Coordinates of N, CA and C in Angstrom, one line a residue:
X454 N -190.1 -12.8 -78.4 CA -190.9 -12.8 -79.6 C -191.9 -11.7 -79.5
X455 N -192.0 -10.9 -80.6 CA -193.0 -9.8 -80.7 C -194.0 -10.2 -81.8
X456 N -195.2 -9.7 -81.6 CA -196.2 -9.9 -82.6 C -196.7 -8.5 -83.0
X457 N -196.9 -8.4 -84.3 CA -197.4 -7.2 -84.9 C -198.6 -7.6 -85.8
X458 N -199.7 -6.9 -85.6 CA -200.9 -7.1 -86.4 C -201.4 -5.8 -86.9
X459 N -201.6 -5.7 -88.2 CA -202.0 -4.4 -88.9 C -203.0 -4.8 -90.0
X460 N -203.9 -3.9 -90.3 CA -204.9 -4.1 -91.4 C -205.0 -2.9 -92.2
X461 N -205.4 -3.0 -93.5 CA -205.7 -1.9 -94.3 C -206.9 -2.3 -95.3
X462 N -207.8 -1.4 -95.5 CA -208.9 -1.7 -96.5 C -208.5 -1.1 -97.8
X463 N -208.5 -2.0 -98.8 CA -208.0 -1.6 -100.2 C -209.2 -1.6 -101.1
X464 N -209.2 -0.5 -102.0 CA -210.3 -0.4 -102.9 C -210.1 -1.2 -104.2
X465 N -210.2 -2.5 -104.0 CA -210.2 -3.5 -105.1 C -210.8 -4.8 -104.6
X466 N -211.1 -5.6 -105.5 CA -211.8 -6.9 -105.1 C -210.7 -7.8 -104.5
X467 N -211.2 -8.9 -103.8 CA -210.3 -9.7 -103.0 C -209.3 -10.5 -103.9
X468 N -209.8 -10.9 -105.1 CA -208.9 -11.6 -106.0 C -207.7 -10.8 -106.5
X469 N -208.0 -9.5 -106.8 CA -206.9 -8.6 -107.3 C -205.9 -8.4 -106.2
X470 N -206.5 -8.1 -105.0 CA -205.6 -7.8 -103.8 C -204.7 -9.0 -103.6
X471 N -205.3 -10.2 -103.5 CA -204.5 -11.5 -103.3 C -203.5 -11.7 -104.4
X472 N -203.9 -11.5 -105.7 CA -203.0 -11.7 -106.8 C -201.8 -10.8 -106.7
X473 N -202.0 -9.5 -106.4 CA -200.9 -8.6 -106.3 C -199.9 -9.0 -105.1
X474 N -200.5 -9.5 -104.0 CA -199.6 -9.9 -102.9 C -198.8 -11.1 -103.3
X475 N -199.2 -11.9 -104.2 CA -198.4 -13.1 -104.5 C -197.2 -12.7 -105.5
X476 N -197.2 -11.5 -105.9 CA -196.1 -11.0 -106.7 C -195.0 -10.5 -105.8
X477 N -194.3 -11.4 -105.1 CA -193.3 -11.0 -104.1 C -192.2 -10.1 -104.6
X478 N -191.8 -10.3 -105.9 CA -190.8 -9.5 -106.4 C -191.1 -8.0 -106.6
X479 N -192.4 -7.7 -106.4 CA -192.9 -6.3 -106.4 C -192.8 -5.6 -105.1
X480 N -192.6 -6.4 -104.0 CA -192.6 -5.8 -102.6 C -191.7 -4.6 -102.5
X481 N -190.5 -4.5 -103.1 CA -189.7 -3.3 -102.9 C -190.4 -2.1 -103.3
X482 N -191.4 -2.1 -104.2 CA -192.2 -0.9 -104.6 C -193.0 -0.3 -103.4
X483 N -193.3 -1.1 -102.4 CA -194.1 -0.6 -101.3 C -193.7 -1.0 -99.9
X484 N -192.6 -1.8 -99.8 CA -192.1 -2.2 -98.5 C -190.8 -1.5 -98.2
X485 N -190.8 -0.7 -97.1 CA -189.7 0.0 -96.7 C -188.6 -1.0 -96.2
X486 N -187.4 -0.8 -96.7 CA -186.2 -1.6 -96.3 C -186.1 -2.9 -97.1
X487 N -187.0 -3.2 -97.9 CA -186.9 -4.4 -98.8 C -186.3 -4.0 -100.1
X488 N -185.0 -4.5 -100.3 CA -184.3 -4.1 -101.5 C -184.6 -5.0 -102.7
X489 N -184.7 -6.3 -102.4 CA -184.9 -7.2 -103.5 C -185.6 -8.5 -102.9
X490 N -186.4 -9.1 -103.7 CA -186.9 -10.5 -103.4 C -186.9 -11.3 -104.7
X491 N -186.3 -12.5 -104.5 CA -186.3 -13.4 -105.7 C -187.2 -14.6 -105.3
X492 N -188.1 -14.9 -106.2 CA -188.9 -16.1 -106.0 C -188.1 -17.3 -106.6
X493 N -187.7 -18.2 -105.7 CA -186.8 -19.3 -106.2 C -187.6 -20.5 -106.8
X494 N -188.8 -20.7 -106.2 CA -189.7 -21.7 -106.7 C -191.1 -21.4 -106.1
X495 N -192.0 -22.3 -106.2 CA -193.4 -22.0 -105.7 C -193.5 -21.7 -104.2
X496 N -192.5 -22.2 -103.4 CA -192.6 -22.0 -102.0 C -191.4 -21.4 -101.3
X497 N -190.4 -21.0 -102.1 CA -189.2 -20.4 -101.5 C -188.8 -19.1 -102.1
X498 N -188.5 -18.1 -101.2 CA -188.0 -16.8 -101.6 C -186.7 -16.4 -101.0
X499 N -186.0 -15.6 -101.6 CA -184.7 -15.0 -101.1 C -184.9 -13.5 -101.0
X500 N -184.6 -13.0 -99.8 CA -184.9 -11.6 -99.5 C -183.5 -10.9 -99.2
X501 N -183.4 -9.7 -99.7 CA -182.3 -8.8 -99.4 C -183.0 -7.5 -98.8
X502 N -182.6 -7.2 -97.5 CA -183.3 -6.1 -96.8 C -182.2 -5.2 -96.2
X503 N -182.6 -3.9 -95.9 CA -181.7 -3.0 -95.2 C -182.4 -2.6 -93.9
X504 N -181.7 -2.8 -92.8 CA -182.2 -2.5 -91.4 C -181.1 -1.7 -90.7
X505 N -181.4 -0.5 -90.3 CA -180.5 0.4 -89.6 C -179.1 0.5 -90.3
X506 N -179.1 0.7 -91.6 CA -177.9 0.9 -92.4 C -177.2 -0.4 -92.7
X507 N -177.7 -1.5 -92.2 CA -177.1 -2.8 -92.5 C -177.9 -3.6 -93.5
X508 N -177.2 -4.3 -94.4 CA -177.9 -5.1 -95.4 C -177.9 -6.6 -94.9
X509 N -179.0 -7.2 -95.0 CA -179.2 -8.6 -94.5 C -179.8 -9.4 -95.7
X510 N -179.5 -10.7 -95.7 CA -180.2 -11.6 -96.7 C -180.7 -12.8 -95.9
X511 N -181.8 -13.3 -96.3 CA -182.4 -14.5 -95.7 C -183.3 -15.2 -96.7
X512 N -183.6 -16.4 -96.4 CA -184.5 -17.2 -97.2 C -185.8 -17.4 -96.4
X513 N -186.9 -17.6 -97.0 CA -188.2 -17.8 -96.4 C -188.9 -18.9 -97.2
X514 N -189.8 -19.6 -96.5 CA -190.6 -20.7 -97.1 C -192.1 -20.3 -96.9
X515 N -192.8 -20.4 -97.9 CA -194.3 -20.2 -97.9 C -194.8 -21.6 -97.3
X516 N -195.4 -21.5 -96.1 CA -195.9 -22.7 -95.5 C -197.4 -23.0 -95.7
X517 N -198.1 -22.0 -96.2 CA -199.5 -22.2 -96.5 C -200.0 -21.1 -97.5
X518 N -200.7 -21.5 -98.5 CA -201.2 -20.4 -99.4 C -202.5 -20.9 -100.0
X519 N -203.5 -20.1 -99.9 CA -204.8 -20.5 -100.5 C -205.4 -19.2 -101.2
X520 N -205.6 -19.4 -102.5 CA -206.1 -18.2 -103.3 C -207.3 -17.5 -102.7
X521 N -207.1 -16.2 -102.7 CA -208.1 -15.2 -102.1 C -208.3 -15.3 -100.6
X522 N -207.5 -16.1 -99.9 CA -207.7 -16.2 -98.5 C -206.4 -15.9 -97.7
X523 N -205.3 -16.5 -97.9 CA -204.1 -16.4 -97.1 C -202.8 -16.8 -97.7
X524 N -201.7 -16.2 -97.2 CA -200.4 -16.6 -97.5 C -199.6 -16.6 -96.2
X525 N -199.0 -17.7 -95.8 CA -198.3 -17.8 -94.6 C -196.8 -18.2 -94.9
X526 N -195.9 -17.7 -94.1 CA -194.5 -18.0 -94.3 C -193.7 -18.1 -93.0
X527 N -192.5 -18.6 -93.1 CA -191.5 -18.6 -92.0 C -190.2 -18.4 -92.6
X528 N -189.3 -17.8 -91.8 CA -187.9 -17.6 -92.2 C -187.2 -19.0 -92.1
X529 N -186.2 -19.2 -93.0 CA -185.4 -20.3 -92.9 C -184.0 -20.0 -92.4
X530 N -183.7 -18.7 -92.5 CA -182.4 -18.2 -92.0 C -182.5 -16.7 -91.6
X531 N -181.5 -16.1 -91.0 CA -181.6 -14.7 -90.6 C -182.5 -14.6 -89.3
X532 N -183.0 -13.4 -89.1 CA -183.9 -13.2 -87.9 C -185.1 -14.2 -88.0
X533 N -185.4 -14.8 -86.8 CA -186.5 -15.7 -86.7 C -187.8 -14.9 -86.8
X534 N -188.6 -15.3 -87.9 CA -189.9 -14.6 -88.0 C -190.8 -15.5 -88.8
X535 N -192.1 -15.3 -88.6 CA -193.1 -16.0 -89.3 C -194.3 -15.1 -89.4
X536 N -195.2 -15.3 -90.4 CA -196.4 -14.5 -90.5 C -197.4 -15.0 -91.4
X537 N -198.5 -14.3 -91.4 CA -199.6 -14.7 -92.3 C -200.3 -13.4 -92.8
X538 N -200.7 -13.4 -94.0 CA -201.5 -12.3 -94.6 C -202.8 -12.9 -95.0
X539 N -203.9 -12.3 -94.5 CA -205.2 -12.8 -94.9 C -206.0 -11.7 -95.7
X540 N -206.9 -12.1 -96.5 CA -207.6 -11.3 -97.4 C -209.1 -11.5 -97.1
X541 N -209.8 -10.5 -96.8 CA -211.2 -10.5 -96.4 C -212.1 -9.7 -97.3
X542 N -213.0 -10.3 -98.0 CA -213.9 -9.6 -98.9 C -214.9 -8.7 -98.1
X543 N -214.8 -7.4 -98.3 CA -215.8 -6.6 -97.6 C -217.0 -6.3 -98.5
X544 N -216.8 -6.2 -99.8 CA -217.8 -6.1 -100.8 C -217.1 -6.3 -102.1
X545 N -217.9 -6.1 -103.2 CA -217.3 -6.5 -104.6 C -216.1 -5.6 -104.9
X546 N -215.9 -4.5 -104.3 CA -214.8 -3.6 -104.6 C -213.9 -3.2 -103.5
X547 N -214.0 -3.9 -102.3 CA -213.2 -3.5 -101.2 C -212.8 -4.8 -100.4
X548 N -211.5 -4.8 -100.1 CA -210.9 -6.0 -99.4 C -210.1 -5.5 -98.2
X549 N -210.2 -6.2 -97.1 CA -209.4 -5.9 -95.9 C -208.2 -6.9 -96.0
X550 N -207.0 -6.3 -96.0 CA -205.7 -7.1 -95.9 C -205.2 -7.0 -94.5
X551 N -204.9 -8.1 -93.9 CA -204.4 -8.1 -92.5 C -203.1 -8.9 -92.5
X552 N -202.1 -8.3 -91.8 CA -200.8 -8.9 -91.7 C -200.6 -9.2 -90.2
X553 N -200.2 -10.4 -89.9 CA -199.8 -10.8 -88.5 C -198.4 -11.3 -88.6
X554 N -197.4 -10.7 -87.9 CA -196.0 -11.0 -88.0 C -195.5 -11.3 -86.6
X555 N -194.9 -12.4 -86.5 CA -194.2 -12.8 -85.2 C -192.7 -12.8 -85.5
X556 N -192.0 -12.0 -84.7 CA -190.5 -11.8 -85.0 C -189.8 -11.8 -83.7
X557 N -188.6 -12.5 -83.7 CA -187.7 -12.5 -82.6 C -186.5 -11.6 -83.0
X558 N -186.5 -10.4 -82.6 CA -185.5 -9.5 -83.0 C -184.1 -10.0 -82.8
X559 N -183.2 -9.8 -83.8 CA -181.9 -10.4 -83.8 C -180.9 -9.2 -83.8
X560 N -180.2 -9.1 -82.7 CA -179.2 -8.1 -82.6 C -179.7 -6.8 -82.0
X561 N -178.8 -5.9 -81.7 CA -179.0 -4.6 -81.1 C -180.0 -3.7 -81.9
X562 N -179.8 -3.6 -83.2 CA -180.6 -2.7 -84.0 C -182.1 -3.2 -84.0
X563 N -182.3 -4.5 -84.2 CA -183.7 -5.0 -84.2 C -184.4 -4.9 -82.9
X564 N -183.6 -5.1 -81.8 CA -184.2 -5.0 -80.5 C -184.6 -3.6 -80.1
X565 N -183.8 -2.6 -80.5 CA -184.1 -1.2 -80.3 C -185.3 -0.9 -81.1
X566 N -185.4 -1.3 -82.4 CA -186.5 -1.0 -83.3 C -187.8 -1.6 -82.7
X567 N -187.7 -2.8 -82.2 CA -188.9 -3.4 -81.6 C -189.4 -2.6 -80.4
X568 N -188.4 -2.3 -79.5 CA -188.8 -1.6 -78.3 C -189.4 -0.2 -78.5
X569 N -189.0 0.5 -79.6 CA -189.5 1.8 -79.9 C -190.7 1.8 -80.8
X570 N -191.2 0.6 -81.1 CA -192.4 0.5 -82.0 C -192.2 0.7 -83.4
X571 N -190.9 0.7 -83.8 CA -190.6 1.0 -85.2 C -191.2 -0.1 -86.1
X572 N -191.1 -1.3 -85.7 CA -191.6 -2.4 -86.5 C -193.1 -2.3 -86.8
X573 N -193.8 -2.0 -85.7 CA -195.3 -1.8 -85.9 C -195.6 -0.7 -86.9
X574 N -194.9 0.4 -86.8 CA -195.1 1.5 -87.7 C -194.7 1.2 -89.2
X575 N -193.6 0.4 -89.3 CA -193.2 0.0 -90.6 C -194.2 -0.9 -91.3
X576 N -194.7 -1.9 -90.6 CA -195.8 -2.8 -91.2 C -197.0 -1.9 -91.6
X577 N -197.4 -1.0 -90.7 CA -198.6 -0.2 -91.0 C -198.3 0.7 -92.2
X578 N -197.1 1.2 -92.3 CA -196.7 2.0 -93.5 C -196.6 1.2 -94.8
X579 N -196.1 0.0 -94.6 CA -196.0 -0.9 -95.8 C -197.4 -1.2 -96.3
X580 N -198.3 -1.5 -95.4 CA -199.7 -1.8 -95.9 C -200.3 -0.5 -96.5
X581 N -200.1 0.6 -96.0 CA -200.6 1.9 -96.6 C -200.0 2.1 -98.0
X582 N -198.7 1.7 -98.2 CA -198.1 1.9 -99.5 C -198.6 0.8 -100.4
X583 N -198.9 -0.4 -99.9 CA -199.6 -1.5 -100.8 C -200.9 -1.0 -101.3
X584 N -201.7 -0.4 -100.4 CA -203.0 0.2 -100.8 C -202.8 1.2 -101.9
X585 N -201.9 2.1 -101.8 CA -201.6 3.2 -102.8 C -201.1 2.5 -104.1
X586 N -200.2 1.5 -103.9 CA -199.6 0.8 -105.1 C -200.7 0.2 -106.0
X587 N -201.6 -0.5 -105.4 CA -202.7 -1.2 -106.2 C -203.8 -0.2 -106.6
X588 N -204.1 0.7 -105.8 CA -205.2 1.7 -106.2 C -204.8 2.6 -107.3
X589 N -203.5 3.0 -107.2 CA -203.0 3.9 -108.3 C -202.9 3.1 -109.6
X590 N -202.9 1.8 -109.6 CA -202.9 1.0 -110.8 C -204.3 0.8 -111.3
X591 N -205.3 1.4 -110.7 CA -206.6 1.3 -111.1 C -207.2 -0.1 -110.6
X592 N -206.6 -0.6 -109.6 CA -207.1 -1.9 -109.0 C -206.7 -3.1 -109.9
X593 N -205.6 -2.9 -110.7 CA -205.1 -4.0 -111.5 C -203.8 -4.5 -110.9
X594 N -203.7 -5.8 -110.9 CA -202.5 -6.5 -110.3 C -201.4 -6.5 -111.4
X595 N -200.1 -6.7 -111.0 CA -199.0 -6.8 -111.9 C -198.8 -8.3 -112.4
X596 N -199.5 -9.2 -111.7 CA -199.4 -10.6 -112.0 C -200.2 -11.4 -111.0
X597 N -200.1 -12.7 -111.1 CA -200.8 -13.5 -110.1 C -200.2 -14.9 -110.1
X598 N -200.3 -15.6 -108.9 CA -200.0 -17.0 -108.8 C -201.1 -17.6 -108.0
X599 N -201.9 -18.5 -108.6 CA -203.1 -19.0 -108.0 C -202.9 -20.4 -107.5
X600 N -201.7 -20.8 -107.3 CA -201.4 -22.1 -106.8 C -201.8 -22.2 -105.3
X601 N -202.0 -23.5 -104.8 CA -202.4 -23.7 -103.5 C -201.2 -24.5 -102.8
X602 N -200.9 -24.0 -101.6 CA -199.9 -24.7 -100.8 C -200.5 -25.1 -99.5
X603 N -200.6 -26.4 -99.3 CA -201.3 -27.0 -98.1 C -200.4 -26.8 -96.8
X604 N -201.1 -26.5 -95.7 CA -200.3 -26.4 -94.4 C -199.6 -27.7 -94.1
X605 N -198.4 -27.6 -93.6 CA -197.7 -28.9 -93.2 C -198.5 -29.7 -92.4
X606 N -198.5 -31.0 -92.7 CA -199.2 -32.0 -91.9 C -200.6 -32.2 -92.4
X607 N -201.0 -31.6 -93.5 CA -202.3 -31.8 -94.1 C -202.2 -32.6 -95.4

Protein backbone atom coordinates (compact mmCIF):
# COMPACT_ATOMS: atom_id res chain seq x y z
CA UNK A 1 0.00 0.00 0.00
CA UNK A 2 1.35 3.43 -0.97
CA UNK A 3 0.28 6.78 0.44
CA UNK A 4 0.36 10.03 -1.50
CA UNK A 5 -0.26 13.40 0.19
CA UNK A 6 -0.32 16.65 -1.80
CA UNK A 7 -1.72 20.14 -1.20
CA UNK A 8 -2.45 23.26 -3.24
CA UNK A 9 -3.51 26.76 -2.20
CA UNK A 10 -6.44 27.98 -4.31
CA UNK A 11 -7.44 31.62 -4.72
CA UNK A 12 -11.09 31.17 -3.72
CA UNK A 13 -13.08 30.84 -0.51
CA UNK A 14 -13.42 27.46 1.18
CA UNK A 15 -17.10 27.05 0.27
CA UNK A 16 -16.45 27.54 -3.45
CA UNK A 17 -13.46 25.17 -3.44
CA UNK A 18 -15.50 22.52 -1.63
CA UNK A 19 -18.55 23.03 -3.87
CA UNK A 20 -16.45 22.54 -7.00
CA UNK A 21 -14.82 19.39 -5.63
CA UNK A 22 -18.27 17.85 -5.07
CA UNK A 23 -18.92 18.12 -8.83
CA UNK A 24 -17.30 14.75 -9.56
CA UNK A 25 -18.45 14.71 -13.17
CA UNK A 26 -16.17 17.74 -13.81
CA UNK A 27 -13.03 15.80 -12.74
CA UNK A 28 -12.05 14.91 -16.34
CA UNK A 29 -11.48 18.64 -16.90
CA UNK A 30 -8.51 18.63 -14.50
CA UNK A 31 -7.61 15.04 -13.61
CA UNK A 32 -5.17 13.30 -15.93
CA UNK A 33 -6.32 9.84 -16.98
CA UNK A 34 -9.91 10.32 -15.77
CA UNK A 35 -12.13 9.84 -18.80
CA UNK A 36 -15.55 9.91 -17.16
CA UNK A 37 -17.24 9.90 -13.76
CA UNK A 38 -20.93 9.27 -13.27
CA UNK A 39 -22.58 10.15 -9.97
CA UNK A 40 -24.95 7.24 -9.37
CA UNK A 41 -26.50 8.61 -6.17
CA UNK A 42 -25.43 10.72 -3.17
CA UNK A 43 -22.67 8.29 -2.14
CA UNK A 44 -21.78 6.21 -5.21
CA UNK A 45 -19.74 7.04 -8.31
CA UNK A 46 -18.66 5.07 -11.38
CA UNK A 47 -15.23 5.92 -12.83
CA UNK A 48 -13.71 5.25 -16.24
CA UNK A 49 -9.95 5.88 -16.30
CA UNK A 50 -6.96 5.32 -18.59
CA UNK A 51 -3.71 4.00 -17.12
CA UNK A 52 -0.72 3.12 -19.28
CA UNK A 53 -2.87 2.80 -22.40
CA UNK A 54 -5.41 0.58 -20.65
CA UNK A 55 -8.98 1.60 -19.82
CA UNK A 56 -10.34 0.58 -16.44
CA UNK A 57 -13.69 1.06 -14.77
CA UNK A 58 -14.52 0.90 -11.09
CA UNK A 59 -17.07 2.01 -8.53
CA UNK A 60 -16.36 4.05 -5.42
CA UNK A 61 -18.32 4.94 -2.31
CA UNK A 62 -18.19 8.27 -0.51
CA UNK A 63 -17.66 7.18 3.08
CA UNK A 64 -17.72 10.62 4.71
CA UNK A 65 -18.58 14.10 3.52
CA UNK A 66 -18.95 17.33 5.48
CA UNK A 67 -19.53 20.66 3.72
CA UNK A 68 -16.47 22.93 3.59
CA UNK A 69 -14.38 20.33 5.46
CA UNK A 70 -13.83 16.94 3.80
CA UNK A 71 -14.80 14.27 1.30
CA UNK A 72 -13.59 10.69 1.91
CA UNK A 73 -14.02 7.66 -0.33
CA UNK A 74 -13.03 4.05 -0.92
CA UNK A 75 -13.05 1.89 -4.01
CA UNK A 76 -15.65 -0.86 -4.27
CA UNK A 77 -14.00 -2.57 -7.24
CA UNK A 78 -10.83 -2.31 -9.30
CA UNK A 79 -7.52 -1.27 -7.73
CA UNK A 80 -7.85 -1.01 -3.94
CA UNK A 81 -7.68 2.62 -2.91
CA UNK A 82 -9.15 5.09 -0.45
CA UNK A 83 -8.62 8.74 0.21
CA UNK A 84 -9.71 12.00 1.71
CA UNK A 85 -9.73 15.57 0.44
CA UNK A 86 -9.74 18.27 3.10
CA UNK A 87 -10.43 21.98 2.74
CA UNK A 88 -8.69 24.49 5.03
CA UNK A 89 -9.67 28.16 5.13
CA UNK A 90 -6.52 30.27 4.97
CA UNK A 91 -8.42 33.57 4.71
CA UNK A 92 -11.60 34.89 3.05
CA UNK A 93 -10.18 34.35 -0.46
CA UNK A 94 -7.72 31.49 -0.10
CA UNK A 95 -8.18 27.78 0.64
CA UNK A 96 -5.71 24.93 1.05
CA UNK A 97 -6.92 21.73 -0.60
CA UNK A 98 -5.12 18.59 0.62
CA UNK A 99 -5.46 15.11 -0.91
CA UNK A 100 -4.35 11.98 0.89
CA UNK A 101 -4.61 8.83 -1.21
CA UNK A 102 -3.84 5.27 -0.13
CA UNK A 103 -3.52 2.87 -3.05
CA UNK A 104 -2.53 -0.73 -3.49
CA UNK A 105 -1.19 -0.84 -7.06
CA UNK A 106 -2.88 -3.52 -9.15
CA UNK A 107 -0.82 -5.12 -11.87
CA UNK A 108 2.49 -4.40 -13.55
CA UNK A 109 1.67 -0.92 -14.93
CA UNK A 110 0.44 0.46 -11.60
CA UNK A 111 3.36 -1.06 -9.68
CA UNK A 112 5.89 0.49 -12.06
CA UNK A 113 4.08 3.86 -11.91
CA UNK A 114 4.14 3.69 -8.10
CA UNK A 115 7.84 2.84 -7.94
CA UNK A 116 8.75 5.66 -10.35
CA UNK A 117 6.77 8.26 -8.39
CA UNK A 118 4.35 8.79 -11.25
CA UNK A 119 1.32 8.61 -8.96
CA UNK A 120 2.72 11.36 -6.70
CA UNK A 121 3.36 13.61 -9.70
CA UNK A 122 -0.09 12.88 -11.15
CA UNK A 123 -1.86 13.88 -7.91
CA UNK A 124 0.26 17.04 -7.68
CA UNK A 125 -0.52 17.85 -11.33
CA UNK A 126 -4.24 17.18 -10.83
CA UNK A 127 -4.32 19.60 -7.89
CA UNK A 128 -2.50 22.23 -9.94
CA UNK A 129 -5.04 21.81 -12.72
CA UNK A 130 -7.90 22.04 -10.17
CA UNK A 131 -6.43 25.36 -9.02
CA UNK A 132 -6.28 26.63 -12.61
CA UNK A 133 -9.78 25.28 -13.38
CA UNK A 134 -11.47 27.15 -10.54
CA UNK A 135 -9.33 30.31 -10.68
CA UNK A 136 -9.89 30.72 -14.43
CA UNK A 137 -13.62 30.58 -13.71
CA UNK A 138 -13.18 33.65 -11.50
CA UNK A 139 -13.54 31.55 -8.36
CA UNK A 140 -17.02 30.33 -9.34
CA UNK A 141 -18.02 26.70 -9.01
CA UNK A 142 -19.90 24.76 -11.70
CA UNK A 143 -22.32 23.41 -9.08
CA UNK A 144 -22.52 22.21 -5.50
CA UNK A 145 -23.74 19.39 -3.31
CA UNK A 146 -24.01 20.43 0.32
CA UNK A 147 -25.25 17.14 1.75
CA UNK A 148 -23.60 15.51 4.74
CA UNK A 149 -22.46 11.87 4.80
CA UNK A 150 -21.64 10.58 8.28
CA UNK A 151 -18.60 8.35 8.77
CA UNK A 152 -19.61 4.66 9.09
CA UNK A 153 -20.31 3.75 12.67
CA UNK A 154 -21.51 7.24 13.64
